[in-house]
Amino acid sequence: MMTRSHCYWFSCIITIYFSFLIHSLASPSLHFCRHDQRDGLLKFRDEFPIFESKSSPWNKSTDCCFWEGVTCDDKSGQVISLNLHNTLLNSSLKTNSSLFQLQYLRHLDLSGCNLHGEIPSSLGNLSRLLNLELSSNRLVGEIPDSIGNLKQLRNLSLGNNDLIGEIPSSLGNLSLLVNLDLWSNHLVGEVPASIGNLNELRVMSLDRPIEFANISSSSKLQNLILTHNSLDGSIPESISKFLNLVLLDIANNNISGPIPRSMSKLVSLRMFGFSNNKLEGEVPSWLWRLSSAMMSHNSFGSFEKISSKETLIQVLDLSWNSFRGTFPLWICKLKGLHFLDLSNNLFNGSIPLCLRNFNLTGLILGNNNFSGTLNPNLFVNATNLQSLDVSRNQLEGKFPKSLINSKGLHFVNVESNKIKDKFPSWLGSLPSLQVLILRSNDFYGPLYHPNMSIGFQGLRIIDISNNGFTGTLPPQFFSSWREMITLVDGSYEYIEDIQNFSLIYRSMDMVNKGVEMSFERIRQDFRAIDFSENRIYGKIPESIGCLEELRLLNLSGNAFTNDIPRSWANLTKLETLDLSRNKLSGQIPQDLGKLSFLSYMNFSHNLLEGPVPRGTQFQRQKCSSFLDNPKLYGLEDICGETHVPSPTSQQPEELLDEEEKMFNWVAAAIAYGPGVFCGLVIGYIFTSHHHEWFAEKFGRKKLRVTTSAR
C-alpha cells in the first residue's frame, strides 16, 4: 500500500478558499478596464515572447476585463486578479516588469508557468496582494525580504522550486497569513522565531528546516507538512509546541528513532502521517485517540499497552513494518475502525472473528503468515467493504460466499493461499468489482455452467492463473464485461481509496511478458485477463475480440483448440499476448501484424501452421515465441536462415526466455472501431442496460525487483 501526502488535499482546500474570496471581491465587470491597466497587461505579455492565452488572445481592441485570466473590480475597472496558472511563459520575471504597475492586484497566480531566474524584490510593491502563487516553477535564489511587505497576504505558495538560503525573518510580518507553502525547495537553517508571530497561520508546508526556534505554544498552527524533504535524525521535540496541530505529516523522509513521548501533548491532533521513514521501537498508545495514523514502511516492532479507553482511530495503516506474532487482539477494541492495513509484516495464526464487529471499508492483511480459514461469518455484516486483500498467506478452506453482501466491493485479492473451492461466479453480480485475483490457489471446476449469469460488468483485471479450472467457455462469455469494451475518461489516475484525506493505492502482483511484476499502483486504464496454467479446453471465445481496452491477455498452459479468432484484430491496445502451450491450430491471423502496440507475444508449443504475419512487432520477437509449431514458416528474418524452430533443434524454452526477463513496458492508447461481432455485442449492451459507467484516469506499474512505481 502507498499513501500520498496530505499536502495535496490542503492545497486544494486553500485554492478553493481563495477562489471564493476572489469571486466575492469581483463579480462580473460592469465597466471597461482602465487604459493604464490594459497597457500594463499588454507590456507584461510582450515580456514573454511565446506568451499565449489558452483560448482567447489578449487584444488591445477588446476590454481587458474579459481577457482570459483577468478579473477587474466591478466599480473601478482596476485589475484585481491575474491567474495564468499553467500558462507556459518560459522566461524570468524582470525587476522592472510591467506586472508591478498593477498596484490593485489582490490575487496573482503564476504557478506552473515554467518561470526561472530569481524572484524580483519589486514583487513586494504589490501591497494589496491577498494571494500569491508562484509554486511549481524553476525559480532560484533566495526568498526576497520584500515579501514581508505584503502585509495583507493570506496565502503564500512558493513550493516546488529551487529556492535556496534561509527563510527570511520578514515573513513574520505577514500577520494575516493563513497558508505558508515553501515545500520542495533547498532551504536551510531554522524556522525563524518571527514565524511565531503569525497567529492566523493554519497550514505550513516546509522544506528541510524542522527546528522551530522560540515558537510560542500559543501558535494557532493546525497543519504542519514536511513531506519529501530528505530529513534525517530524530523527530524534533519542538514540534510538540504546536498544541493546536490537527494534522502532522512528515512522510517520505529519512527520520529515525522512536516517536517522542512529548508528542502526546498534541491533544488536538487527529491525523498523523509518518509513512516511509526509518522509525522504530514501540507504537505509542496515545495514537489510538487520533482518527488516522499512517505509519507504513518503517521498522516498528511492538505496541505500547493501551492505557486509555479513548480509542477514536478510524484509519490505521501499519503495513511494511516488523511486527510479528499473532493478530493483535487489542485492535478489536478500536470501535470506530473502518480501514485496517497490516500487510507485509510477520503476523501468524488465525484472522480473528472479532473483525466482523467493524463495518470495514478496507481489510488489507496480505503477505503475512496467517493460517486457518476465512470464516464466512467475518463478512456477514461487511456491507461497506470495498477492498479485501489476504494474498500471500497460508489460508485454506472455501472462499467466503458472505462477500455477496458487500455490494460496493471493488478489489479482491486472495492470491497465493491454499483456498479450495469452485469458481465464485456469484461475484459477477457485484456491480463495482474491478479487480479479482485468485491466482495460485486450489480452485477447481468449470468457470461456466449453462444456468449461470456471467455478469462482471465492472471487471477490469482478472487473474485466475495457476489453479485447477476446467471446462469450456461459450462464445459470449466475455460479452458483458463492459469496462473492458469501452473506456470512459475519469478524474483519477490510479485505482485508489480516499480515507480521511489520505489516498491509499491498491497494489497487486501479476505475470507480464514472462516476468512477475509488482504493481504498487494500478493504472485506471489497465485491463488484463490471465487464465493461464489451468485445464480449460475447447475453442477460445470469439467475444474476447470485443474487449478493445484489453492490454494483457494470457491463456497459456491450457488445452484450447481450433483457430485463433480473427476478431482479435480489434484489440488495438493489446500489448501482451501469450497463447503458448495449448493445442491451437490453423494460421496466425495476418491482421494481428497490424497491432502496433503488441510488443510481446508467445505462440510456442501449439499446432499452428502457415506464414507468420509480416508486421514489425512480429519481426521483433524472439525465436522462442514460435517454438514447436512445425508447420509455421516465414521465420527466417526472426530466427535466421539456419535457426528456423523445430521440436528437436531448439533449446528449452525456459533457457531461451531468460534473455527476455528485463524490459520496459510503455503503455499507449489509440482506439479503432469494433468488428461486426463486437458491434452487435456493444449494441446489445447499450440497448439492454441503462447505467452510468465510471472509469478513472491512469497509474503506473513496476518491475518486481528492478524499479519502483511512479
XYZ file of C-alpha atoms in Angstrom, residues 93-703:
611
model
C 10.218 37.942 -14.047
C 12.052 41.219 -14.651
C 12.751 43.581 -11.775
C 11.025 46.390 -13.715
C 8.257 44.168 -15.089
C 5.068 45.904 -16.140
C 3.320 43.466 -13.838
C 4.215 45.742 -10.946
C 2.157 48.562 -12.473
C -0.941 46.622 -11.469
C -0.961 48.116 -7.988
C -4.502 46.935 -7.216
C -3.765 43.230 -7.671
C -5.151 41.088 -4.883
C -4.696 37.682 -6.484
C -1.629 36.672 -8.536
C -1.254 33.084 -9.743
C 1.811 32.317 -11.882
C 2.140 28.708 -10.734
C 3.253 26.102 -13.257
C 4.409 28.751 -15.764
C 7.993 27.498 -16.169
C 9.342 30.745 -14.763
C 13.037 30.763 -13.980
C 15.515 33.190 -12.509
C 15.124 34.920 -9.148
C 12.018 36.323 -7.504
C 12.349 40.109 -8.027
C 12.312 42.172 -4.848
C 9.913 44.606 -6.537
C 7.200 41.976 -6.069
C 6.977 43.388 -2.541
C 5.445 46.571 -4.000
C 2.145 44.834 -4.723
C 0.969 45.722 -1.250
C -2.698 44.815 -1.789
C -1.978 41.140 -2.584
C -4.051 38.615 -0.657
C -2.907 35.526 -2.557
C 0.497 34.929 -4.175
C 1.032 31.657 -6.091
C 4.483 31.035 -7.611
C 4.732 27.296 -6.971
C 5.875 24.630 -9.452
C 8.295 26.780 -11.436
C 12.101 26.809 -11.681
C 12.729 29.854 -9.531
C 16.180 30.098 -7.931
C 17.982 32.284 -5.418
C 16.759 33.384 -2.018
C 13.298 34.407 -0.926
C 13.436 38.241 -1.009
C 12.937 40.075 2.285
C 10.495 42.372 0.491
C 7.865 39.609 0.570
C 7.427 40.696 4.178
C 5.919 43.976 2.872
C 2.825 42.134 1.631
C 1.032 42.580 4.923
C -2.413 41.752 3.531
C -1.258 38.344 2.316
C -3.351 35.317 3.322
C -1.729 32.691 1.101
C 1.961 32.464 0.119
C 2.872 29.493 -2.085
C 6.479 29.164 -3.274
C 6.675 25.372 -3.159
C 8.295 23.081 -5.722
C 11.024 25.458 -6.937
C 14.813 25.596 -6.495
C 14.987 28.320 -3.853
C 17.983 28.371 -1.503
C 19.090 30.128 1.658
C 17.206 30.649 4.897
C 13.575 31.518 5.448
C 13.612 35.331 5.847
C 12.506 36.555 9.239
C 10.474 39.261 7.437
C 7.812 36.610 6.786
C 6.910 37.160 10.429
C 5.375 40.493 9.324
C 2.617 38.671 7.442
C 0.302 38.690 10.425
C -2.785 37.714 8.398
C -1.122 34.726 6.696
C -3.198 31.545 6.767
C -1.213 29.258 4.448
C 2.588 29.146 4.018
C 3.905 26.721 1.388
C 7.699 26.501 0.990
C 7.727 22.766 0.299
C 10.238 21.083 -2.051
C 12.995 23.690 -2.300
C 16.573 23.718 -0.999
C 16.151 25.940 2.040
C 18.411 25.599 5.064
C 18.588 26.712 8.673
C 15.932 27.045 11.318
C 12.395 28.293 11.030
C 12.784 31.896 12.263
C 11.259 32.813 15.608
C 9.238 35.550 13.889
C 7.022 32.867 12.339
C 5.645 32.519 15.857
C 4.019 35.932 15.314
C 1.711 34.502 12.672
C -1.292 33.954 14.867
C -3.609 33.250 11.943
C -1.338 30.619 10.357
C -3.167 27.332 9.926
C -1.212 25.405 7.259
C 2.580 25.294 6.938
C 4.389 23.151 4.343
C 8.153 23.433 4.771
C 11.391 22.302 3.207
C 14.410 20.997 5.072
C 14.460 23.076 8.278
C 12.384 21.489 11.018
C 13.779 23.055 14.164
C 11.350 25.678 15.388
C 13.301 28.202 17.470
C 11.336 30.082 20.121
C 7.971 29.160 18.651
C 5.174 30.027 21.056
C 2.946 27.229 22.323
C 0.018 29.601 21.708
C 0.505 29.252 17.918
C -2.737 28.504 16.084
C -0.961 26.349 13.502
C -3.222 23.421 12.636
C -1.486 21.662 9.745
C 2.260 21.046 9.508
C 3.504 19.301 6.365
C 7.178 18.366 5.940
C 6.960 15.535 3.394
C 9.551 14.547 0.752
C 12.442 16.566 2.170
C 15.238 14.042 2.860
C 15.007 14.964 6.535
C 17.083 12.761 8.808
C 17.767 12.395 12.509
C 15.008 12.068 15.088
C 11.620 13.759 15.249
C 12.306 17.220 16.746
C 10.827 17.719 20.212
C 9.975 21.298 19.231
C 7.019 20.051 17.161
C 5.217 19.370 20.434
C 4.988 23.160 20.947
C 2.224 23.392 18.344
C -0.584 22.487 20.701
C -3.301 23.260 18.135
C -1.980 20.885 15.466
C -4.705 18.840 13.796
C -2.583 17.323 11.020
C 1.114 16.388 11.141
C 2.648 14.833 8.025
C 6.386 14.020 7.887
C 6.082 11.130 5.433
C 8.756 10.179 2.883
C 11.888 11.300 4.729
C 14.759 9.518 6.492
C 13.682 10.205 10.075
C 14.766 7.518 12.537
C 14.380 6.551 16.181
C 11.211 6.332 18.287
C 8.227 8.655 18.391
C 8.927 11.176 21.210
C 6.678 10.913 24.260
C 6.344 14.697 24.251
C 4.110 14.441 21.196
C 1.351 13.037 23.393
C 0.792 16.699 24.399
C -0.739 17.361 20.988
C -4.259 16.829 22.251
C -5.888 18.360 19.135
C -4.000 16.091 16.713
C -6.280 13.976 14.528
C -4.215 12.919 11.502
C -0.693 11.534 11.787
C 1.375 10.726 8.663
C 4.847 9.203 9.236
C 4.994 6.637 6.421
C 8.203 5.876 4.526
C 10.750 6.739 7.209
C 13.058 4.701 9.450
C 11.126 4.958 12.694
C 11.418 2.050 15.106
C 10.565 0.815 18.568
C 7.135 0.862 20.126
C 3.978 2.381 18.679
C 2.664 4.677 21.466
C -0.872 4.076 22.671
C -1.859 7.761 22.532
C -2.105 7.380 18.736
C -5.373 5.475 19.152
C -7.157 8.682 20.144
C -6.489 10.080 16.631
C -8.759 9.499 13.656
C -5.981 8.489 11.240
C -2.470 7.032 11.690
C -0.469 6.307 8.539
C 2.784 4.607 9.598
C 3.683 2.193 6.806
C 7.234 1.463 5.609
C 9.026 1.865 8.936
C 10.614 -0.565 11.390
C 8.138 -0.609 14.267
C 8.109 -3.931 16.085
C 5.768 -3.673 19.086
C 2.817 -1.809 20.592
C 2.526 0.061 23.868
C -0.230 -1.302 26.068
C -3.469 0.660 25.722
C -3.873 2.743 28.859
C -6.870 4.819 27.804
C -10.407 3.860 26.882
C -10.443 6.725 24.405
C -9.963 4.908 21.093
C -11.165 7.005 18.178
C -8.911 5.645 15.427
C -10.716 5.115 12.120
C -7.879 4.586 9.624
C -4.846 2.529 10.689
C -2.032 1.673 8.285
C 0.835 -0.292 9.852
C 1.926 -2.106 6.696
C 5.562 -2.808 5.827
C 6.906 -2.869 9.388
C 8.469 -5.570 11.555
C 5.531 -6.718 13.675
C 5.364 -10.417 14.457
C 3.257 -12.867 16.453
C -0.490 -13.441 16.408
C -3.054 -10.882 15.360
C -3.022 -8.054 17.982
C -6.394 -8.553 19.672
C -6.404 -5.066 21.201
C -7.356 -3.887 17.694
C -10.770 -5.426 18.401
C -11.295 -2.630 20.979
C -10.940 0.160 18.384
C -14.667 0.628 17.993
C -14.590 3.252 15.243
C -12.126 1.441 12.966
C -13.151 1.279 9.306
C -9.842 0.766 7.463
C -7.081 -1.621 8.596
C -3.827 -2.420 6.800
C -1.410 -4.854 8.488
C 0.093 -6.197 5.261
C 3.749 -7.052 4.741
C 4.589 -7.905 8.338
C 5.305 -11.208 10.111
C 1.940 -11.896 11.740
C 0.784 -15.518 12.091
C -2.125 -17.517 13.495
C -5.754 -17.081 12.509
C -7.654 -13.978 11.448
C -9.936 -13.247 14.432
C -13.698 -13.298 14.119
C -13.914 -10.069 16.138
C -13.256 -8.129 12.917
C -16.886 -8.762 11.987
C -17.838 -6.186 14.628
C -16.400 -3.423 12.438
C -18.085 -2.120 9.320
C -14.784 -2.006 7.462
C -14.262 -0.372 4.072
C -10.835 -1.954 3.704
C -9.182 -5.051 5.206
C -5.611 -5.485 3.959
C -3.686 -8.388 5.547
C -1.583 -9.632 2.625
C 1.945 -11.025 2.764
C 1.944 -12.311 6.334
C 1.729 -15.878 7.577
C -1.922 -16.070 8.646
C -3.399 -19.567 8.596
C -6.762 -21.251 9.092
C -9.845 -20.323 7.098
C -11.565 -17.139 6.017
C -14.541 -17.563 8.336
C -17.702 -16.777 6.313
C -19.211 -15.056 9.370
C -16.428 -12.473 9.078
C -18.220 -10.715 6.215
C -21.889 -11.200 7.051
C -22.240 -7.534 8.067
C -19.478 -6.158 5.807
C -21.885 -4.075 3.747
C -19.382 -1.219 3.262
C -16.371 -3.362 2.353
C -14.590 -2.077 -0.759
C -11.171 -3.742 -0.622
C -10.134 -7.186 0.622
C -6.518 -8.355 0.331
C -5.413 -11.518 2.151
C -2.904 -12.588 -0.510
C 0.316 -14.492 0.212
C -0.706 -16.169 3.454
C -1.441 -19.797 4.354
C -5.238 -19.612 4.326
C -7.275 -22.663 3.329
C -10.867 -23.812 3.140
C -13.572 -22.228 0.998
C -13.915 -18.769 -0.474
C -16.421 -16.872 1.766
C -19.751 -16.531 -0.021
C -20.849 -13.962 2.571
C -18.947 -11.399 0.466
C -22.106 -11.273 -1.658
C -23.334 -8.757 0.954
C -20.521 -6.323 0.068
C -22.231 -4.571 -2.835
C -19.531 -1.891 -3.031
C -16.647 -4.371 -3.247
C -14.206 -3.338 -5.982
C -10.935 -5.103 -5.113
C -10.461 -8.769 -4.102
C -7.042 -10.423 -3.841
C -6.614 -13.899 -2.318
C -3.524 -14.846 -4.337
C -1.059 -17.499 -3.143
C -3.050 -19.264 -0.453
C -4.499 -22.787 -0.235
C -8.156 -21.945 -0.814
C -10.022 -24.884 -2.330
C -13.378 -24.091 -3.880
C -15.296 -23.763 -7.133
C -15.133 -20.561 -9.169
C -17.122 -17.856 -7.272
C -19.280 -16.914 -10.261
C -21.686 -15.135 -7.902
C -19.124 -12.330 -7.658
C -20.286 -11.367 -11.154
C -23.377 -9.801 -9.607
C -21.307 -7.208 -7.708
C -21.599 -4.092 -9.875
C -18.454 -2.339 -8.620
C -15.987 -5.247 -8.743
C -12.944 -4.069 -10.733
C -10.076 -6.355 -9.707
C -10.362 -10.087 -8.985
C -7.179 -12.065 -8.230
C -7.497 -15.768 -7.380
C -4.145 -16.935 -8.771
C -2.074 -19.710 -7.188
C -4.699 -21.443 -5.075
C -6.569 -24.753 -5.339
C -9.716 -23.560 -7.115
C -11.251 -26.175 -9.392
C -14.137 -26.963 -11.719
C -15.631 -25.090 -14.684
C -15.733 -21.299 -14.999
C -19.120 -21.521 -16.702
C -22.247 -23.607 -16.467
C -25.417 -23.158 -18.537
C -27.624 -21.771 -15.766
C -25.263 -19.019 -14.587
C -25.481 -15.325 -15.330
C -21.995 -14.215 -16.385
C -22.063 -10.616 -15.107
C -18.719 -8.989 -14.206
C -19.763 -5.769 -15.930
C -17.288 -3.621 -13.965
C -14.319 -6.002 -14.135
C -11.018 -4.528 -15.342
C -8.456 -7.072 -14.155
C -8.898 -10.803 -13.570
C -6.112 -13.244 -12.725
C -7.164 -16.847 -12.022
C -3.889 -18.430 -13.157
C -2.275 -21.477 -11.545
C -5.421 -23.194 -10.353
C -7.347 -26.286 -11.477
C -10.155 -24.750 -13.523
C -11.575 -26.940 -16.291
C -14.346 -26.986 -18.874
C -15.136 -24.910 -21.936
C -16.155 -21.276 -22.382
C -19.152 -20.273 -24.544
C -18.639 -17.756 -27.391
C -20.425 -14.964 -25.461
C -18.509 -15.499 -22.188
C -16.852 -12.046 -22.228
C -19.638 -10.082 -23.911
C -20.937 -8.409 -20.732
C -17.530 -7.191 -19.492
C -18.316 -3.544 -20.215
C -15.260 -1.999 -18.548
C -13.007 -3.880 -20.964
C -15.042 -2.837 -24.004
C -15.137 0.947 -23.637
C -13.035 3.344 -21.588
C -14.714 6.437 -20.168
C -12.406 9.262 -19.099
C -12.458 9.896 -15.360
C -10.899 12.121 -12.737
C -8.294 9.939 -11.058
C -5.013 8.473 -12.192
C -4.940 5.310 -10.092
C -7.276 2.766 -8.568
C -7.320 4.193 -5.056
C -9.282 4.763 -1.856
C -9.669 8.036 -0.009
C -9.501 7.551 3.757
C -9.530 10.649 5.993
C -7.784 12.850 3.391
C -5.211 10.117 2.641
C -5.000 8.438 -0.745
C -4.390 4.705 -0.420
C -3.402 2.867 -3.566
C -4.326 -0.678 -4.442
C -1.442 -2.999 -5.344
C -1.050 -6.483 -6.829
C 1.378 -8.930 -8.447
C 0.911 -10.280 -11.951
C 2.930 -12.127 -14.589
C 3.506 -9.919 -17.613
C 5.686 -10.846 -20.596
C 7.034 -13.833 -18.679
C 8.131 -11.724 -15.708
C 6.345 -11.417 -12.380
C 5.641 -7.749 -11.791
C 4.543 -5.888 -8.697
C 2.023 -3.181 -9.449
C 2.338 -0.800 -6.499
C -0.186 1.450 -8.196
C -2.695 0.176 -10.738
C -3.452 2.388 -13.714
C -7.106 3.141 -14.248
C -6.761 2.243 -17.932
C -5.047 -1.118 -17.327
C -7.163 -4.074 -18.467
C -5.879 -7.626 -18.110
C -7.058 -11.253 -18.353
C -4.844 -14.096 -17.112
C -6.391 -17.590 -17.323
C -3.013 -19.338 -17.672
C -1.922 -22.648 -16.118
C -5.337 -24.252 -15.809
C -7.058 -27.059 -17.747
C -9.577 -25.081 -19.789
C -10.240 -26.580 -23.234
C -12.281 -26.062 -26.372
C -12.494 -23.059 -28.675
C -11.346 -19.632 -27.491
C -14.479 -17.433 -27.120
C -14.988 -15.078 -30.053
C -16.200 -12.365 -27.624
C -12.637 -11.650 -26.472
C -12.362 -9.688 -29.711
C -14.842 -7.153 -28.310
C -12.616 -6.202 -25.372
C -10.997 -3.279 -27.158
C -9.440 -1.814 -23.990
C -7.531 -5.035 -23.230
C -3.776 -4.598 -22.623
C -2.777 -8.088 -21.436
C -4.151 -11.475 -22.456
C -2.586 -14.702 -21.156
C -4.271 -18.027 -21.962
C -1.075 -20.118 -21.885
C -0.796 -23.570 -20.330
C -4.347 -24.735 -21.079
C -5.848 -27.017 -23.758
C -7.559 -24.551 -26.089
C -8.113 -25.861 -29.620
C -9.157 -24.601 -33.069
C -8.181 -21.287 -34.616
C -7.065 -18.018 -33.100
C -10.120 -15.718 -33.562
C -9.720 -13.224 -36.407
C -11.735 -10.674 -34.408
C -8.635 -10.106 -32.258
C -7.566 -7.590 -34.888
C -9.916 -5.255 -32.965
C -7.645 -5.382 -29.887
C -5.693 -2.303 -30.940
C -4.420 -1.575 -27.421
C -3.135 -5.085 -26.743
C 0.473 -5.109 -25.559
C 0.949 -8.679 -24.303
C -0.403 -11.892 -25.821
C 0.582 -15.360 -24.564
C -1.089 -18.404 -26.156
C 1.790 -20.844 -25.616
C 1.340 -24.483 -24.587
C -2.159 -25.076 -25.939
C -3.479 -27.126 -28.890
C -4.294 -24.265 -31.229
C -4.312 -24.972 -34.959
C -4.724 -23.066 -38.195
C -2.908 -19.894 -39.106
C -1.933 -16.897 -37.009
C -4.345 -14.199 -38.315
C -2.417 -11.879 -40.592
C -4.229 -8.809 -39.196
C -2.504 -9.339 -35.838
C 0.552 -7.925 -37.571
C -1.216 -4.535 -37.589
C -1.450 -4.359 -33.780
C 1.204 -1.691 -33.330
C 1.369 -1.878 -29.512
C 1.680 -5.662 -29.312
C 5.250 -5.736 -28.021
C 5.289 -9.262 -26.532
C 3.739 -12.428 -27.919
C 4.217 -16.152 -27.451
C 2.682 -18.770 -29.767
C 5.076 -21.618 -28.924
C 4.085 -25.266 -28.375
C 0.898 -25.356 -30.425
C -0.155 -26.849 -33.788
C -0.107 -23.610 -35.769
C 0.748 -23.541 -39.460
C 1.146 -21.205 -42.393
C 3.018 -17.893 -42.686
C 3.943 -15.751 -39.709
C 2.465 -12.213 -40.092
C 4.936 -9.721 -41.511
C 4.153 -6.861 -39.100
C 7.017 -5.012 -37.439
C 6.058 -6.254 -33.984
C 6.235 -9.879 -35.123
C 9.677 -9.342 -36.644
C 10.964 -8.049 -33.298
C 10.037 -11.179 -31.349
C 12.452 -13.805 -30.087
C 12.647 -17.040 -31.991
C 11.441 -18.887 -28.867
C 7.999 -17.261 -29.274
C 7.273 -19.639 -32.185
C 8.929 -22.856 -30.987
C 7.315 -26.246 -31.606
C 4.917 -25.286 -34.396
C 6.446 -27.434 -37.163
C 4.191 -26.147 -39.962
C 4.817 -22.443 -39.343
C 7.005 -20.761 -41.934
C 8.355 -17.319 -42.781
C 10.568 -17.254 -39.698
C 13.864 -16.636 -41.484
C 14.037 -12.954 -40.522
C 13.210 -13.794 -36.892
C 15.240 -16.917 -36.307
C 17.855 -16.682 -39.045
C 18.234 -18.931 -42.095
C 19.703 -21.836 -40.144
C 17.666 -21.451 -36.985
C 14.093 -21.952 -38.068
C 12.464 -23.559 -34.984
C 11.653 -27.239 -34.862
C 10.747 -29.507 -31.953
C 14.169 -31.137 -31.908
C 16.689 -28.449 -32.769
C 15.870 -25.776 -30.265
C 16.999 -25.229 -26.706
C 14.388 -25.500 -23.970
C 12.069 -22.500 -23.909
C 12.968 -21.748 -20.325
C 16.608 -21.107 -21.276
C 15.776 -19.017 -24.316
C 13.321 -16.892 -22.393
C 15.896 -15.877 -19.786
C 17.134 -13.120 -22.075
C 13.601 -11.689 -22.157
C 13.342 -11.032 -18.453
C 14.341 -7.389 -18.424
C 12.241 -4.872 -20.257
C 10.222 -1.670 -20.010
C 6.532 -1.733 -20.794
C 5.353 1.548 -22.296
C 1.576 1.901 -22.454
C -0.187 3.889 -25.162
C -3.736 4.059 -26.419
C -5.362 4.629 -29.799
C -8.891 3.329 -30.358
C -10.263 1.758 -33.547
C -13.776 0.746 -34.490
C -15.114 -2.653 -33.478
C -15.689 -5.523 -35.860
C -19.109 -6.798 -36.833
C -19.383 -9.254 -33.964
C -18.329 -6.648 -31.405
C -20.683 -4.103 -32.893
C -23.590 -6.448 -32.286
C -22.487 -7.137 -28.702
C -21.938 -3.466 -27.873
C -25.271 -2.569 -29.444
C -26.946 -5.179 -27.307
C -25.333 -3.805 -24.162
C -26.374 -0.225 -24.867
C -29.964 -1.105 -25.685
C -30.428 -3.616 -22.875
C -28.908 -1.732 -19.969
C -29.223 1.799 -18.657
C -26.490 2.505 -16.209
C -23.828 5.162 -15.604
C -20.381 3.912 -16.170
C -17.458 5.220 -14.216
C -13.841 4.965 -15.197
C -10.980 6.958 -13.848
C -7.564 8.140 -15.022
C -4.381 6.165 -15.001
C -1.487 4.800 -12.890
C 1.830 3.105 -13.408
C 3.438 -0.286 -12.722
C 6.899 -1.538 -11.861
C 9.177 -4.495 -12.266
